[in-house]
PDB file of C-alpha atoms and ligand atoms in Angstrom:
ATOM      1  CA  UNK Q 169     169.141 -59.095 -42.540  1.00  0.00           C
ATOM      2  CA  UNK Q 170     167.461 -58.583 -45.947  1.00  0.00           C
ATOM      3  CA  UNK Q 171     165.807 -55.230 -46.563  1.00  0.00           C
ATOM      4  CA  UNK Q 172     162.018 -55.777 -46.571  1.00  0.00           C
ATOM      5  CA  UNK Q 173     161.112 -53.243 -49.241  1.00  0.00           C
ATOM      6  CA  UNK Q 174     159.465 -53.524 -52.668  1.00  0.00           C
ATOM      7  CA  UNK Q 175     161.329 -52.822 -55.900  1.00  0.00           C
ATOM      8  CA  UNK Q 176     161.406 -50.035 -56.763  1.00  0.00           C
ATOM      9  CA  UNK Q 177     161.051 -48.582 -53.270  1.00  0.00           C
ATOM     10  CA  UNK Q 178     160.215 -44.938 -52.707  1.00  0.00           C
ATOM     11  CA  UNK Q 179     162.261 -43.308 -49.922  1.00  0.00           C
ATOM     12  CA  UNK Q 180     160.932 -39.930 -48.809  1.00  0.00           C
ATOM     13  CA  UNK Q 181     164.155 -37.913 -48.653  1.00  0.00           C
ATOM     14  CA  UNK Q 182     164.253 -36.011 -45.324  1.00  0.00           C
ATOM     15  CA  UNK Q 183     160.541 -36.897 -45.199  1.00  0.00           C
ATOM     16  CA  UNK Q 184     158.119 -35.531 -47.785  1.00  0.00           C
ATOM     17  CA  UNK Q 185     160.385 -32.508 -47.982  1.00  0.00           C
ATOM     18  CA  UNK Q 186     158.852 -31.017 -51.129  1.00  0.00           C
ATOM     19  CA  UNK Q 187     155.636 -30.387 -49.176  1.00  0.00           C
ATOM     20  CA  UNK Q 188     156.756 -29.995 -45.545  1.00  0.00           C
ATOM     21  CA  UNK Q 189     159.904 -28.763 -43.755  1.00  0.00           C
ATOM     22  CA  UNK Q 190     162.649 -31.378 -44.095  1.00  0.00           C
ATOM     23  CA  UNK Q 191     163.539 -33.688 -41.195  1.00  0.00           C
ATOM     24  CA  UNK Q 192     160.497 -32.711 -39.113  1.00  0.00           C
ATOM     25  CA  UNK Q 193     157.722 -34.889 -37.711  1.00  0.00           C
ATOM     26  CA  UNK Q 194     155.355 -33.123 -40.129  1.00  0.00           C
ATOM     27  CA  UNK Q 195     157.471 -34.248 -43.100  1.00  0.00           C
ATOM     28  CA  UNK Q 196     157.632 -37.829 -41.811  1.00  0.00           C
ATOM     29  CA  UNK Q 197     153.884 -38.021 -41.134  1.00  0.00           C
ATOM     30  CA  UNK Q 198     153.190 -36.609 -44.603  1.00  0.00           C
ATOM     31  CA  UNK Q 199     155.468 -39.225 -46.188  1.00  0.00           C
ATOM     32  CA  UNK Q 200     153.406 -41.939 -44.488  1.00  0.00           C
ATOM     33  CA  UNK Q 201     150.159 -40.346 -45.698  1.00  0.00           C
ATOM     34  CA  UNK Q 202     151.569 -40.066 -49.223  1.00  0.00           C
ATOM     35  CA  UNK Q 203     152.325 -43.782 -49.321  1.00  0.00           C
ATOM     36  CA  UNK Q 204     156.131 -43.728 -49.305  1.00  0.00           C
ATOM     37  CA  UNK Q 205     157.776 -47.086 -48.580  1.00  0.00           C
ATOM     38  CA  UNK Q 206     160.426 -45.532 -46.333  1.00  0.00           C
ATOM     39  CA  UNK Q 207     161.648 -42.252 -44.915  1.00  0.00           C
ATOM     40  CA  UNK Q 208     165.231 -41.046 -44.941  1.00  0.00           C
ATOM     41  CA  UNK Q 209     166.481 -38.802 -42.126  1.00  0.00           C
ATOM     42  CA  UNK Q 210     169.790 -37.239 -41.100  1.00  0.00           C
ATOM     43  CA  UNK Q 211     171.134 -37.874 -37.584  1.00  0.00           C
ATOM     44  CA  UNK Q 212     173.890 -36.099 -35.647  1.00  0.00           C
ATOM     45  CA  UNK Q 213     174.833 -35.294 -32.057  1.00  0.00           C
ATOM     46  CA  UNK Q 214     174.105 -31.948 -30.421  1.00  0.00           C
ATOM     47  CA  UNK Q 215     176.267 -30.354 -27.719  1.00  0.00           C
ATOM     48  CA  UNK Q 216     174.469 -32.078 -24.830  1.00  0.00           C
ATOM     49  CA  UNK Q 217     174.934 -35.497 -26.491  1.00  0.00           C
ATOM     50  CA  UNK Q 218     171.434 -36.340 -27.735  1.00  0.00           C
ATOM     51  CA  UNK Q 219     170.895 -37.562 -31.307  1.00  0.00           C
ATOM     52  CA  UNK Q 220     169.007 -34.914 -33.251  1.00  0.00           C
ATOM     53  CA  UNK Q 221     167.479 -35.045 -36.725  1.00  0.00           C
ATOM     54  CA  UNK Q 222     168.727 -32.264 -38.995  1.00  0.00           C
ATOM     55  CA  UNK Q 223     170.674 -32.139 -42.254  1.00  0.00           C
ATOM     56  CA  UNK Q 224     173.049 -29.183 -42.013  1.00  0.00           C
ATOM     57  CA  UNK Q 225     175.793 -28.853 -39.411  1.00  0.00           C
ATOM     58  CA  UNK Q 226     174.612 -25.278 -38.913  1.00  0.00           C
ATOM     59  CA  UNK Q 227     171.193 -24.004 -37.891  1.00  0.00           C
ATOM     60  CA  UNK Q 228     170.724 -21.051 -40.214  1.00  0.00           C
ATOM     61  CA  UNK Q 229     169.133 -22.622 -43.300  1.00  0.00           C
ATOM     62  CA  UNK Q 230     166.297 -24.589 -41.699  1.00  0.00           C
ATOM     63  CA  UNK Q 231     165.703 -22.873 -38.345  1.00  0.00           C
ATOM     64  CA  UNK Q 232     165.583 -19.417 -36.748  1.00  0.00           C
ATOM     65  CA  UNK Q 233     168.731 -20.261 -34.761  1.00  0.00           C
ATOM     66  CA  UNK Q 234     172.398 -19.665 -35.436  1.00  0.00           C
ATOM     67  CA  UNK Q 235     175.626 -21.591 -35.087  1.00  0.00           C
ATOM     68  CA  UNK Q 236     176.674 -25.207 -35.065  1.00  0.00           C
ATOM     69  CA  UNK Q 237     174.367 -28.030 -34.005  1.00  0.00           C
ATOM     70  CA  UNK Q 238     177.372 -29.673 -32.338  1.00  0.00           C
ATOM     71  CA  UNK Q 239     177.869 -26.596 -30.137  1.00  0.00           C
ATOM     72  CA  UNK Q 240     174.206 -26.113 -29.208  1.00  0.00           C
ATOM     73  CA  UNK Q 241     172.572 -28.063 -26.357  1.00  0.00           C
ATOM     74  CA  UNK Q 242     169.193 -29.721 -26.752  1.00  0.00           C
ATOM     75  CA  UNK Q 243     167.428 -27.301 -24.417  1.00  0.00           C
ATOM     76  CA  UNK Q 244     168.335 -24.484 -26.836  1.00  0.00           C
ATOM     77  CA  UNK Q 245     167.590 -26.511 -29.996  1.00  0.00           C
ATOM     78  CA  UNK Q 246     164.131 -27.285 -28.605  1.00  0.00           C
ATOM     79  CA  UNK Q 247     163.203 -23.594 -28.636  1.00  0.00           C
ATOM     80  CA  UNK Q 248     163.963 -23.170 -32.328  1.00  0.00           C
ATOM     81  CA  UNK Q 249     161.404 -22.970 -35.082  1.00  0.00           C
ATOM     82  CA  UNK Q 250     162.233 -25.540 -37.782  1.00  0.00           C
ATOM     83  CA  UNK Q 251     159.140 -24.958 -39.911  1.00  0.00           C
ATOM     84  CA  UNK Q 252     158.669 -21.251 -40.639  1.00  0.00           C
ATOM     85  CA  UNK Q 253     161.552 -21.050 -43.100  1.00  0.00           C
ATOM     86  CA  UNK Q 254     159.537 -23.445 -45.277  1.00  0.00           C
ATOM     87  CA  UNK Q 255     156.059 -21.989 -44.725  1.00  0.00           C
ATOM     88  CA  UNK Q 256     154.529 -20.058 -41.798  1.00  0.00           C
ATOM     89  CA  UNK Q 257     151.873 -22.787 -41.646  1.00  0.00           C
ATOM     90  CA  UNK Q 258     154.580 -25.076 -40.200  1.00  0.00           C
ATOM     91  CA  UNK Q 259     155.774 -22.650 -37.514  1.00  0.00           C
ATOM     92  CA  UNK Q 260     155.154 -25.156 -34.684  1.00  0.00           C
ATOM     93  CA  UNK Q 261     157.686 -27.656 -36.036  1.00  0.00           C
ATOM     94  CA  UNK Q 262     160.831 -28.308 -33.981  1.00  0.00           C
ATOM     95  CA  UNK Q 263     164.102 -30.098 -34.622  1.00  0.00           C
ATOM     96  CA  UNK Q 264     163.123 -33.608 -33.477  1.00  0.00           C
ATOM     97  CA  UNK Q 265     165.350 -35.903 -31.487  1.00  0.00           C
ATOM     98  CA  UNK Q 266     165.844 -39.341 -33.018  1.00  0.00           C
ATOM     99  CA  UNK Q 267     164.121 -40.711 -29.924  1.00  0.00           C
ATOM    100  CA  UNK Q 268     160.993 -38.674 -30.720  1.00  0.00           C
ATOM    101  CA  UNK Q 269     160.993 -39.808 -34.350  1.00  0.00           C
ATOM    102  CA  UNK Q 270     161.387 -43.484 -33.458  1.00  0.00           C
ATOM    103  CA  UNK Q 271     158.663 -43.154 -30.846  1.00  0.00           C
ATOM    104  CA  UNK Q 272     156.181 -41.513 -33.202  1.00  0.00           C
ATOM    105  CA  UNK Q 273     156.798 -43.177 -36.593  1.00  0.00           C
ATOM    106  CA  UNK Q 274     158.916 -46.216 -35.689  1.00  0.00           C
ATOM    107  CA  UNK Q 275     157.253 -49.418 -36.878  1.00  0.00           C
ATOM    108  CA  UNK Q 276     154.781 -47.454 -39.057  1.00  0.00           C
ATOM    109  CA  UNK Q 277     157.245 -46.988 -41.935  1.00  0.00           C
ATOM    110  CA  UNK Q 278     160.728 -48.228 -42.802  1.00  0.00           C
ATOM    111  CA  UNK Q 279     163.399 -45.729 -41.660  1.00  0.00           C
ATOM    112  CA  UNK Q 280     166.776 -45.010 -43.298  1.00  0.00           C
ATOM    113  CA  UNK Q 281     168.896 -43.305 -40.641  1.00  0.00           C
ATOM    114  CA  UNK Q 282     171.841 -41.504 -42.241  1.00  0.00           C
ATOM    115  CA  UNK Q 283     174.687 -41.305 -39.720  1.00  0.00           C
ATOM    116  CA  UNK Q 284     176.002 -37.807 -40.288  1.00  0.00           C
ATOM    117  CA  UNK Q 285     179.110 -37.437 -38.136  1.00  0.00           C
ATOM    118  CA  UNK Q 286     181.272 -36.543 -41.130  1.00  0.00           C
ATOM    119  CA  UNK Q 287     183.189 -33.722 -39.431  1.00  0.00           C
ATOM    120  CA  UNK Q 288     183.360 -35.532 -36.051  1.00  0.00           C
ATOM    121  CA  UNK Q 289     183.911 -39.166 -37.131  1.00  0.00           C
ATOM    122  CA  UNK Q 290     185.153 -40.261 -33.696  1.00  0.00           C
ATOM    123  CA  UNK Q 291     182.069 -39.121 -31.829  1.00  0.00           C
ATOM    124  CA  UNK Q 292     179.731 -41.777 -30.338  1.00  0.00           C
ATOM    125  CA  UNK Q 293     176.921 -41.193 -32.881  1.00  0.00           C
ATOM    126  CA  UNK Q 294     176.880 -44.769 -34.301  1.00  0.00           C
ATOM    127  CA  UNK Q 295     176.668 -46.358 -30.853  1.00  0.00           C
ATOM    128  CA  UNK Q 296     174.029 -43.910 -29.593  1.00  0.00           C
ATOM    129  CA  UNK Q 297     171.843 -44.413 -32.665  1.00  0.00           C
ATOM    130  CA  UNK Q 298     172.218 -48.189 -32.410  1.00  0.00           C
ATOM    131  CA  UNK Q 299     171.240 -48.081 -28.722  1.00  0.00           C
ATOM    132  CA  UNK Q 300     168.062 -46.132 -29.538  1.00  0.00           C
ATOM    133  CA  UNK Q 301     167.080 -48.507 -32.335  1.00  0.00           C
ATOM    134  CA  UNK Q 302     167.628 -51.442 -29.987  1.00  0.00           C
ATOM    135  CA  UNK Q 303     165.637 -49.801 -27.177  1.00  0.00           C
ATOM    136  CA  UNK Q 304     162.650 -49.332 -29.489  1.00  0.00           C
ATOM    137  CA  UNK Q 305     163.053 -52.841 -30.956  1.00  0.00           C
ATOM    138  CA  UNK Q 306     163.189 -51.498 -34.502  1.00  0.00           C
ATOM    139  CA  UNK Q 307     166.033 -53.627 -35.900  1.00  0.00           C
ATOM    140  CA  UNK Q 308     163.736 -55.017 -38.598  1.00  0.00           C
ATOM    141  CA  UNK Q 309     162.435 -51.707 -39.858  1.00  0.00           C
ATOM    142  CA  UNK Q 310     165.590 -49.586 -39.858  1.00  0.00           C
ATOM    143  CA  UNK Q 311     168.542 -49.229 -42.237  1.00  0.00           C
ATOM    144  CA  UNK Q 312     171.777 -47.385 -41.373  1.00  0.00           C
ATOM    145  CA  UNK Q 313     173.460 -45.389 -44.125  1.00  0.00           C
ATOM    146  CA  UNK Q 314     176.538 -43.180 -44.253  1.00  0.00           C
ATOM    147  CA  UNK Q 315     179.190 -41.882 -46.620  1.00  0.00           C
ATOM    148  CA  UNK Q 316     181.738 -42.963 -43.966  1.00  0.00           C
ATOM    149  CA  UNK Q 317     182.528 -46.719 -44.154  1.00  0.00           C
ATOM    150  CA  UNK Q 318     184.042 -46.735 -40.651  1.00  0.00           C
ATOM    151  CA  UNK Q 319     180.935 -45.188 -39.125  1.00  0.00           C
ATOM    152  CA  UNK Q 320     178.876 -47.969 -40.730  1.00  0.00           C
ATOM    153  CA  UNK Q 321     181.251 -50.624 -39.393  1.00  0.00           C
ATOM    154  CA  UNK Q 322     180.861 -49.276 -35.876  1.00  0.00           C
ATOM    155  CA  UNK Q 323     177.059 -49.274 -36.121  1.00  0.00           C
ATOM    156  CA  UNK Q 324     177.226 -52.815 -37.496  1.00  0.00           C
ATOM    157  CA  UNK Q 325     179.440 -53.989 -34.620  1.00  0.00           C
ATOM    158  CA  UNK Q 326     176.876 -52.658 -32.156  1.00  0.00           C
ATOM    159  CA  UNK Q 327     173.737 -53.903 -33.960  1.00  0.00           C
ATOM    160  CA  UNK Q 328     174.655 -56.474 -36.662  1.00  0.00           C
ATOM    161  CA  UNK Q 329     171.041 -57.285 -37.622  1.00  0.00           C
ATOM    162  CA  UNK Q 330     170.387 -53.806 -38.996  1.00  0.00           C
ATOM    163  CA  UNK Q 331     171.167 -53.600 -42.744  1.00  0.00           C
ATOM    164  CA  UNK Q 332     173.716 -51.109 -44.044  1.00  0.00           C
ATOM    165  CA  UNK Q 333     173.578 -48.760 -47.030  1.00  0.00           C
ATOM    166  CA  UNK Q 334     176.877 -47.350 -48.276  1.00  0.00           C
ATOM    167  CA  UNK Q 335     176.384 -43.833 -49.641  1.00  0.00           C
ATOM    168  CA  UNK Q 336     178.787 -42.765 -52.385  1.00  0.00           C
ATOM    169  CA  UNK Q 337     179.466 -39.468 -54.122  1.00  0.00           C
ATOM    170  CA  UNK Q 338     180.108 -38.777 -57.804  1.00  0.00           C
ATOM    171  CA  UNK Q 339     183.828 -38.603 -58.644  1.00  0.00           C
ATOM    172  CA  UNK Q 340     186.827 -40.843 -58.123  1.00  0.00           C
ATOM    173  CA  UNK Q 341     186.197 -41.634 -54.464  1.00  0.00           C
ATOM    174  CA  UNK Q 342     182.654 -42.746 -55.234  1.00  0.00           C
ATOM    175  CA  UNK Q 343     183.866 -44.819 -58.166  1.00  0.00           C
ATOM    176  CA  UNK Q 344     186.304 -46.626 -55.882  1.00  0.00           C
ATOM    177  CA  UNK Q 345     183.695 -47.247 -53.168  1.00  0.00           C
ATOM    178  CA  UNK Q 346     181.114 -48.410 -55.729  1.00  0.00           C
ATOM    179  CA  UNK Q 347     183.581 -51.145 -56.710  1.00  0.00           C
ATOM    180  CA  UNK Q 348     184.761 -54.236 -54.811  1.00  0.00           C
ATOM    181  CA  UNK Q 349     186.685 -52.173 -52.246  1.00  0.00           C
ATOM    182  CA  UNK Q 350     183.469 -50.636 -50.905  1.00  0.00           C
ATOM    183  CA  UNK Q 351     182.015 -54.078 -50.235  1.00  0.00           C
ATOM    184  CA  UNK Q 352     185.250 -55.229 -48.600  1.00  0.00           C
ATOM    185  CA  UNK Q 353     185.116 -52.241 -46.258  1.00  0.00           C
ATOM    186  CA  UNK Q 354     181.399 -52.441 -45.491  1.00  0.00           C
ATOM    187  CA  UNK Q 355     179.227 -55.593 -45.468  1.00  0.00           C
ATOM    188  CA  UNK Q 356     176.366 -53.626 -46.990  1.00  0.00           C
ATOM    189  CA  UNK Q 357     172.930 -54.829 -48.067  1.00  0.00           C
ATOM    190  CA  UNK Q 358     172.478 -51.772 -50.287  1.00  0.00           C
ATOM    191  CA  UNK Q 359     174.620 -49.419 -52.316  1.00  0.00           C
ATOM    192  CA  UNK Q 360     173.412 -45.798 -52.298  1.00  0.00           C
ATOM    193  CA  UNK Q 361     175.138 -43.991 -55.201  1.00  0.00           C
ATOM    194  CA  UNK Q 362     174.315 -40.504 -56.418  1.00  0.00           C
ATOM    195  CA  UNK Q 363     171.926 -40.686 -59.392  1.00  0.00           C
ATOM    196  CA  UNK Q 364     174.519 -39.642 -62.000  1.00  0.00           C
ATOM    197  CA  UNK Q 365     176.757 -42.574 -61.035  1.00  0.00           C
ATOM    198  CA  UNK Q 366     174.103 -45.163 -61.890  1.00  0.00           C
ATOM    199  CA  UNK Q 367     174.897 -47.250 -64.957  1.00  0.00           C
ATOM    200  CA  UNK Q 368     173.672 -50.676 -66.099  1.00  0.00           C
ATOM    201  CA  UNK Q 369     177.072 -52.086 -65.037  1.00  0.00           C
ATOM    202  CA  UNK Q 370     176.782 -50.617 -61.545  1.00  0.00           C
ATOM    203  CA  UNK Q 371     173.269 -52.006 -61.064  1.00  0.00           C
ATOM    204  CA  UNK Q 372     174.466 -55.412 -62.274  1.00  0.00           C
ATOM    205  CA  UNK Q 373     177.505 -55.306 -59.971  1.00  0.00           C
ATOM    206  CA  UNK Q 374     175.371 -54.488 -56.923  1.00  0.00           C
ATOM    207  CA  UNK Q 375     172.967 -57.304 -57.760  1.00  0.00           C
ATOM    208  CA  UNK Q 376     175.849 -59.750 -58.313  1.00  0.00           C
ATOM    209  CA  UNK Q 377     176.951 -58.925 -54.762  1.00  0.00           C
ATOM    210  CA  UNK Q 378     173.441 -59.725 -53.550  1.00  0.00           C
ATOM    211  CA  UNK Q 379     172.844 -56.066 -52.699  1.00  0.00           C
ATOM    212  CA  UNK Q 380     170.092 -53.635 -53.597  1.00  0.00           C
ATOM    213  CA  UNK Q 381     170.815 -50.291 -55.251  1.00  0.00           C
ATOM    214  CA  UNK Q 382     169.008 -47.171 -54.005  1.00  0.00           C
ATOM    215  CA  UNK Q 383     169.940 -43.880 -55.642  1.00  0.00           C
ATOM    216  CA  UNK Q 384     169.622 -40.249 -54.496  1.00  0.00           C
ATOM    217  CA  UNK Q 385     168.009 -37.735 -55.135  1.00  0.00           C
ATOM    218  CA  UNK Q 386     165.501 -38.163 -57.944  1.00  0.00           C
ATOM    219  CA  UNK Q 387     162.624 -35.732 -58.429  1.00  0.00           C
ATOM    220  CA  UNK Q 388     162.227 -35.954 -62.198  1.00  0.00           C
ATOM    221  CA  UNK Q 389     159.745 -38.594 -63.434  1.00  0.00           C
ATOM    222  CA  UNK Q 390     161.570 -39.133 -66.739  1.00  0.00           C
ATOM    223  CA  UNK Q 391     164.824 -39.800 -64.928  1.00  0.00           C
ATOM    224  CA  UNK Q 392     163.068 -42.148 -62.525  1.00  0.00           C
ATOM    225  CA  UNK Q 393     161.574 -44.088 -65.416  1.00  0.00           C
ATOM    226  CA  UNK Q 394     165.059 -44.490 -66.893  1.00  0.00           C
ATOM    227  CA  UNK Q 395     166.503 -45.608 -63.548  1.00  0.00           C
ATOM    228  CA  UNK Q 396     163.686 -48.083 -62.905  1.00  0.00           C
ATOM    229  CA  UNK Q 397     164.241 -49.509 -66.395  1.00  0.00           C
ATOM    230  CA  UNK Q 398     167.900 -50.030 -65.450  1.00  0.00           C
ATOM    231  CA  UNK Q 399     166.726 -52.081 -62.494  1.00  0.00           C
ATOM    232  CA  UNK Q 400     167.428 -49.793 -59.534  1.00  0.00           C
ATOM    233  CA  UNK Q 401     165.729 -51.021 -56.385  1.00  0.00           C
ATOM    234  CA  UNK Q 402     164.765 -47.645 -55.023  1.00  0.00           C
ATOM    235  CA  UNK Q 403     165.035 -43.889 -55.239  1.00  0.00           C
ATOM    236  CA  UNK Q 404     165.295 -41.144 -52.654  1.00  0.00           C
ATOM    237  CA  UNK Q 405     162.876 -38.404 -53.623  1.00  0.00           C
ATOM    238  CA  UNK Q 406     161.749 -35.183 -51.985  1.00  0.00           C
ATOM    239  CA  UNK Q 407     158.283 -35.681 -53.463  1.00  0.00           C
ATOM    240  CA  UNK Q 408     156.959 -39.212 -52.882  1.00  0.00           C
ATOM    241  CA  UNK Q 409     153.537 -38.136 -54.113  1.00  0.00           C
ATOM    242  CA  UNK Q 410     154.915 -37.981 -57.666  1.00  0.00           C
ATOM    243  CA  UNK Q 411     155.435 -41.736 -57.545  1.00  0.00           C
ATOM    244  CA  UNK Q 412     152.800 -43.045 -55.196  1.00  0.00           C
ATOM    245  CA  UNK Q 413     149.618 -41.243 -56.205  1.00  0.00           C
ATOM    246  CA  UNK Q 414     147.439 -43.259 -58.522  1.00  0.00           C
ATOM    247  CA  UNK Q 415     148.193 -41.267 -61.645  1.00  0.00           C
ATOM    248  CA  UNK Q 416     151.887 -41.079 -60.849  1.00  0.00           C
ATOM    249  CA  UNK Q 417     152.767 -44.753 -60.627  1.00  0.00           C
ATOM    250  CA  UNK Q 418     155.686 -45.345 -62.885  1.00  0.00           C
ATOM    251  CA  UNK Q 419     155.683 -49.101 -62.891  1.00  0.00           C
ATOM    252  CA  UNK Q 420     153.003 -51.728 -62.578  1.00  0.00           C
ATOM    253  CA  UNK Q 421     154.792 -53.875 -60.056  1.00  0.00           C
ATOM    254  CA  UNK Q 422     154.611 -51.462 -57.126  1.00  0.00           C
TER     255      UNK Q 422
HETATM  256  O1  G3P H 204     170.570 -40.685 -48.378  1.00  0.00           O
HETATM  257  C1  G3P H 204     170.654 -39.896 -49.508  1.00  0.00           C
HETATM  258  C2  G3P H 204     171.002 -38.470 -49.192  1.00  0.00           C
HETATM  259  O2  G3P H 204     170.295 -38.084 -48.046  1.00  0.00           O
HETATM  260  C3  G3P H 204     172.460 -38.225 -48.976  1.00  0.00           C
HETATM  261  O3  G3P H 204     172.789 -36.882 -49.034  1.00  0.00           O
HETATM  262  O4  G3P H 204     173.172 -34.614 -48.184  1.00  0.00           O
HETATM  263  O5  G3P H 204     170.854 -35.303 -48.738  1.00  0.00           O
HETATM  264  O6  G3P H 204     171.989 -36.225 -46.721  1.00  0.00           O
HETATM  265  P1  G3P H 204     172.167 -35.718 -48.129  1.00  0.00           P
HETATM  266 MG1   MG H 205     170.598 -37.617 -45.972  1.00  0.00          MG
END
């Protein structure tokens, strides 16, 4: 299914994470208020099997908890404060479940769900995420992304209408996956390279394959201007307000 986003699209990376604690409902609501085209969030399984929305595999950086998300059950995760580390004003924020996020912002903004089972690639994350998206009927406003091609293939097998974004890293592995092999492995609608990998040739190659190119993570307006001039179809940014507020529009076609 084609990705129904403008070019260039503004993805609020982990929500509007420059102004609210990342991967919280507050950050997602703020991204909507700031006019982002999409939100990006990170999904993984906790010990009791629910899909939770958090970036790190450990709790220390963004919550007042300790240890691995994968070893902590939801009833414990629910008690943690996921906002105070950012600003005491956000002390009521919790680690949301994907179910809560889809229920509260699903259908109100396009959602890029990054499937983050990198250290547990055989876990049922892709199938559980796909089941939730199907239950909420959000196939047309969700995109699955991952650095793991096999995770994307499993999500695709379960819910083939949802578009895929293949994330790639800088370095030799990313270079290989940005090439024809990546497209052979994953029938993606979008390539998601790191910003330093973006070249005119890479943009052209993605477009030749009929795919969009969305690059992460861009918070510098000058760099964004350069990338938009190259023809990238979207950027992940922690600060959507830089691009969407009236004075911050970088192109006239948004
Ligand atoms: O989707 C872009 C970006 O989120 C990938 O890296 O580590 O921020 O999840 P990370
Ligand atoms: Mg991410």
